[in-house]
XYZ file of C-alpha atoms in Angstrom:
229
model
C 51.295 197.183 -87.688
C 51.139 196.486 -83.823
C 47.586 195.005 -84.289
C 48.941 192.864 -87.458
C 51.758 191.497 -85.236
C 49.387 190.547 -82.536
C 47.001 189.100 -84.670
C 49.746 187.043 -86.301
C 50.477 186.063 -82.619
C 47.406 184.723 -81.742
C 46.995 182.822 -85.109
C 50.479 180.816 -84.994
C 49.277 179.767 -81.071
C 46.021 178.588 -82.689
C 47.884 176.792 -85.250
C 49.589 174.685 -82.083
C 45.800 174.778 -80.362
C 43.787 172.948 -83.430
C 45.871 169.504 -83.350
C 46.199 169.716 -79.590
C 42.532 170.119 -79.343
C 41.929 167.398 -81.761
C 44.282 165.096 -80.156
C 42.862 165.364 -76.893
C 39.078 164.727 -78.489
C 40.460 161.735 -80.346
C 41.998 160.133 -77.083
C 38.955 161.144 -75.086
C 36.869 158.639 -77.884
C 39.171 156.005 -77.673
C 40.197 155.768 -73.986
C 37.069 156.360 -72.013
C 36.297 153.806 -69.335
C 32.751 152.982 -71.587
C 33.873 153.661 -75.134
C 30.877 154.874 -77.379
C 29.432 156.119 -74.537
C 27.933 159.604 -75.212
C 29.731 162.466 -72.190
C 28.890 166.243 -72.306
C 31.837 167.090 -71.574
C 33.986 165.269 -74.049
C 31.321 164.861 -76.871
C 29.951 168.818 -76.255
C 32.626 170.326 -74.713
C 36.042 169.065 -76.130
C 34.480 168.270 -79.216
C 33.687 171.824 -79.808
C 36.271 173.275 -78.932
C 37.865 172.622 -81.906
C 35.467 173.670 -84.026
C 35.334 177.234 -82.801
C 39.238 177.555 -82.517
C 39.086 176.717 -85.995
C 36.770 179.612 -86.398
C 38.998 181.974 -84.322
C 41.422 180.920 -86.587
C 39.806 181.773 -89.662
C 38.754 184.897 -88.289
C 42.154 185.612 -87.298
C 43.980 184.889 -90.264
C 46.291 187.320 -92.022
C 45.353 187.411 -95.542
C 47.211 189.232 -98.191
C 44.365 190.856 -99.920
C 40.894 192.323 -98.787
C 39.361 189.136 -100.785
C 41.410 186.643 -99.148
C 40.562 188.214 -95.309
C 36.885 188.098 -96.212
C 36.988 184.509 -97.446
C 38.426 183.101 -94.078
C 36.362 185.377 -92.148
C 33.310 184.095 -93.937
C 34.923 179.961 -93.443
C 35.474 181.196 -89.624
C 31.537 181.814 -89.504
C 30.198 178.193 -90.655
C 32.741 176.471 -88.531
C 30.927 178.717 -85.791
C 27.384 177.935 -87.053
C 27.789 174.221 -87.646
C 29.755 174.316 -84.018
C 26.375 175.769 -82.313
C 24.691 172.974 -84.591
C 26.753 170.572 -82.444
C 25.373 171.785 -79.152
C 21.901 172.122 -80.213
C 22.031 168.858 -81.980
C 24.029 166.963 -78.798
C 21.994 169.024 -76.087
C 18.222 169.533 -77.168
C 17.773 166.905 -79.978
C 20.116 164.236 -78.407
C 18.316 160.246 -79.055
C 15.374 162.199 -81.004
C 14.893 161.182 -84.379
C 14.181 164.549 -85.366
C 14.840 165.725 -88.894
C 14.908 168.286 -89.776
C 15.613 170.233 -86.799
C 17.294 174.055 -85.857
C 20.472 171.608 -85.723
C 20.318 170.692 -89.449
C 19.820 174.610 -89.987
C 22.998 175.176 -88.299
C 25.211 172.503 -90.037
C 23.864 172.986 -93.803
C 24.315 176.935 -93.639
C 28.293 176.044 -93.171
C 28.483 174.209 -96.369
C 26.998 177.819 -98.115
C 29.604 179.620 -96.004
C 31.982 177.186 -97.329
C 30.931 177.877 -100.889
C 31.483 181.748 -100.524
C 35.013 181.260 -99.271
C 36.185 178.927 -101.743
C 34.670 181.830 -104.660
C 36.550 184.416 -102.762
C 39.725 182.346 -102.450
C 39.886 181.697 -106.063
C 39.080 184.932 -106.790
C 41.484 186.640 -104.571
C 44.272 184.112 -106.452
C 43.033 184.212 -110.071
C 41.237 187.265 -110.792
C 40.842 185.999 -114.713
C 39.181 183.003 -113.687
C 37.279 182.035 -116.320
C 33.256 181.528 -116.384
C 33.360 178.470 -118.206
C 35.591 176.750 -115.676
C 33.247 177.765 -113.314
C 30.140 176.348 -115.165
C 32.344 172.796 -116.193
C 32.731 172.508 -112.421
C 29.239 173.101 -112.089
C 27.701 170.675 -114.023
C 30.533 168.059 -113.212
C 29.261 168.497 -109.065
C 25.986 168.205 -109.888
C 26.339 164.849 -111.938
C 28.750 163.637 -108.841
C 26.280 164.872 -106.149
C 23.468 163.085 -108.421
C 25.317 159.942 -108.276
C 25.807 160.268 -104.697
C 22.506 159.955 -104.001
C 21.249 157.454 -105.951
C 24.048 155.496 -104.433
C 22.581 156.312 -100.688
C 18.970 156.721 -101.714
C 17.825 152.853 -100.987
C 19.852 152.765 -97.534
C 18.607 156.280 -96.539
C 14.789 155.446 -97.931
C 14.625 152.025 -95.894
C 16.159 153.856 -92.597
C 12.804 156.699 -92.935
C 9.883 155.037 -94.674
C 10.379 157.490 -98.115
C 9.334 160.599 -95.799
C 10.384 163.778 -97.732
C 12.309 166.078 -95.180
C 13.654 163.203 -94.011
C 15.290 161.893 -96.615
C 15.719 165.708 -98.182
C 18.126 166.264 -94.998
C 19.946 162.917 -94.644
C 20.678 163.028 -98.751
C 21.868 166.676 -98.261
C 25.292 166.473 -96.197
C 26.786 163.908 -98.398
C 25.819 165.769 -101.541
C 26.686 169.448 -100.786
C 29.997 167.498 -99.459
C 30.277 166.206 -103.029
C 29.587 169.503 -104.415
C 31.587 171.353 -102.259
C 34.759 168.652 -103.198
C 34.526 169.243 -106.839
C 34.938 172.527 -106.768
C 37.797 172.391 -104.957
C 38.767 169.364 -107.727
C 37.591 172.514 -110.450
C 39.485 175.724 -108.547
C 42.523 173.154 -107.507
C 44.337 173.047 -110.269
C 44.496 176.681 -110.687
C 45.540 177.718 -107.314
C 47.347 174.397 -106.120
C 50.564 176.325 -106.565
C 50.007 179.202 -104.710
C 49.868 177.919 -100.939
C 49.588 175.056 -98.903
C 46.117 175.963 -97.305
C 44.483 174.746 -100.595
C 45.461 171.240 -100.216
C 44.783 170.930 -96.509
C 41.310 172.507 -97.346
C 40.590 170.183 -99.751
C 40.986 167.112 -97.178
C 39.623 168.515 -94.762
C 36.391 168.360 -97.109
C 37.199 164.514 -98.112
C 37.354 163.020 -94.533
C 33.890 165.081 -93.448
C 32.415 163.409 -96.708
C 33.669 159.957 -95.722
C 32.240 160.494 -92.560
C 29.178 161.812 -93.323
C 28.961 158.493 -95.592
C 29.723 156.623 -92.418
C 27.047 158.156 -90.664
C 24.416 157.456 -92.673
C 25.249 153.425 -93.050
C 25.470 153.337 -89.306
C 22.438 155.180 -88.481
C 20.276 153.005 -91.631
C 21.718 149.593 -89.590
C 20.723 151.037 -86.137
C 24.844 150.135 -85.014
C 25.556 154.444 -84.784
C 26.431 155.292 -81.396
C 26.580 159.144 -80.339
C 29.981 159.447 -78.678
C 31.321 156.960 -80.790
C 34.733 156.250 -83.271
C-alpha cells in the first residue's frame, strides 16, 4: 500500500510536470532571439523532456486492473522509443535527407505500442467486446488510411522522385495516425463513459495527425524549418 501511495505521488507531480514541460517548449519556439532556428538544447533537450515524462507517467500510472497497468506501461514504452527517435533523428540525421533511417525505426514502433494499449484498454473496460466491432473498425481505418494517402501521394511523390522507401516512410506516419484515430473513433463509443483519459487520448492522436500532415506539405515546398512552429 506504501508503494501504491508513492507511486500515486509521483504520478499527480507528473500530471503538474507534462503542461509545465510543454509550456516551457512552446515559449522556447516562439520567443527565441532567431525563431525557427534549430537549438540542442531547446529542440533536443526541452523538447524531450516531455516526451519521456509522459512515459514516466504511463509507466507510473495506477490502473485498476492488471490489463489496464499493462496497457499504460506498454503506451509509456513508445513515448520512450519515439523520444530516442527524437534524439537520433535531431542529433545524427539532422539536415540529411535520409529515409528511412534508425530514427523512423524508433518513431513507427510507437504507433504499434500505441495499438497494443488501446486493445488492452478496451479490453480491460469491455471484456465482451465484440469481434465484429473490431473487424468494422478495421476495415473502416483501412479505407480512411487508403484515402489518406492518395490524398498525400502526389505532394509526397513530387518531394522524392517516386523512390519506394521513401515514399513507403513519409506515407506511413499520416496513415498509421489515421488508423490509429479510428480505432479510437471504433473503441470510443464504448468506453467514452468510463473515464476522462479516453477523450484526452483520442486528441492527443488528432493534433500529431494534423501535424504530421503539416510536416509533410512543408517539407514537399522546401518552407519546413527544424526548430520551427
Amino acid at each position: 500500500r506504501a508503494a501504491v501511495r508513492r507511486r500515486s505521488r509521483v504520478a499527480r507531480a507528473l500530471a503538474w510536470l507534462l503542461p509545465l514541460s510543454w509550456a516551457a517548449f512552446a515559449a522556447s519556439v516562439v520567443l527565441l532571439p532567431e525563431p525557427g532556428a534549430f537549438d540542442a538544447r531547446f529542440d533536443v533537450g526541452l523538447y524531450n523532456l516531455s516526451f519521456l515524462l509522459a512515459a514516466a507517467a504511463c509507466w507510473l500510472r495506477v490502473g485498476s486492473g492488471r490489463l489496464d497497468r499493462r496497457a499504460w506501461r506498454i503506451l509509456g514504452v513508445g513515448l520512450a522509443l519515439y523520444a530516442a527517435g527524437n534524439v537520433y533523428g535531431s542529433v545524427v540525421v539532422g539536415d540529411q535527407n535520409t529515409y528511412p533511417s534508425p530514427a523512423d525505426v524508433l518513431w513507427l514502433s510507437y504507433y504499434l505500442c500505441a495499438y497494443v494499449a488501446i486493445v488492452l484498454l478496451v479490453r480491460s473496460r469491455v471484456p465482451t467486446f465484440h469481434r465484429s466491432a473490431w473487424l468494422d473498425g478495421a476495415v473502416g481505418g483501412c479505407g480512411a488510411a487508403a484515402l489518406s494517402a492518395e490524398f498525400l501521394f502526389t505532394e509526397v511523390m513530387g518531394d522524392t522522385q517516386g523512390r519506394f522507401p521513401v515514399v513507403a516512410t513519409k506515407l506511413a506516419y499520416p496513415v498509421l495516425q489515421v488508423l490509429l484515430i479510428m480505432l479510437l473513433v471504433t473503441t470510443g463509443y464504448v468506453v467514452r463513459s468510463r473515464g476522462w483519459s479516453w477523450w484526452l487520448l483520442s486528441a492527443g492522436v488528432d493534433v500529431a495527425f494534423v501535424g504530421d500532415v503539416i510536416f509533410l506539405y512543408q517539407e514537399a515546398a522546401g518552407t519546413y524549418q527544424e526548430g520551427g512552429v
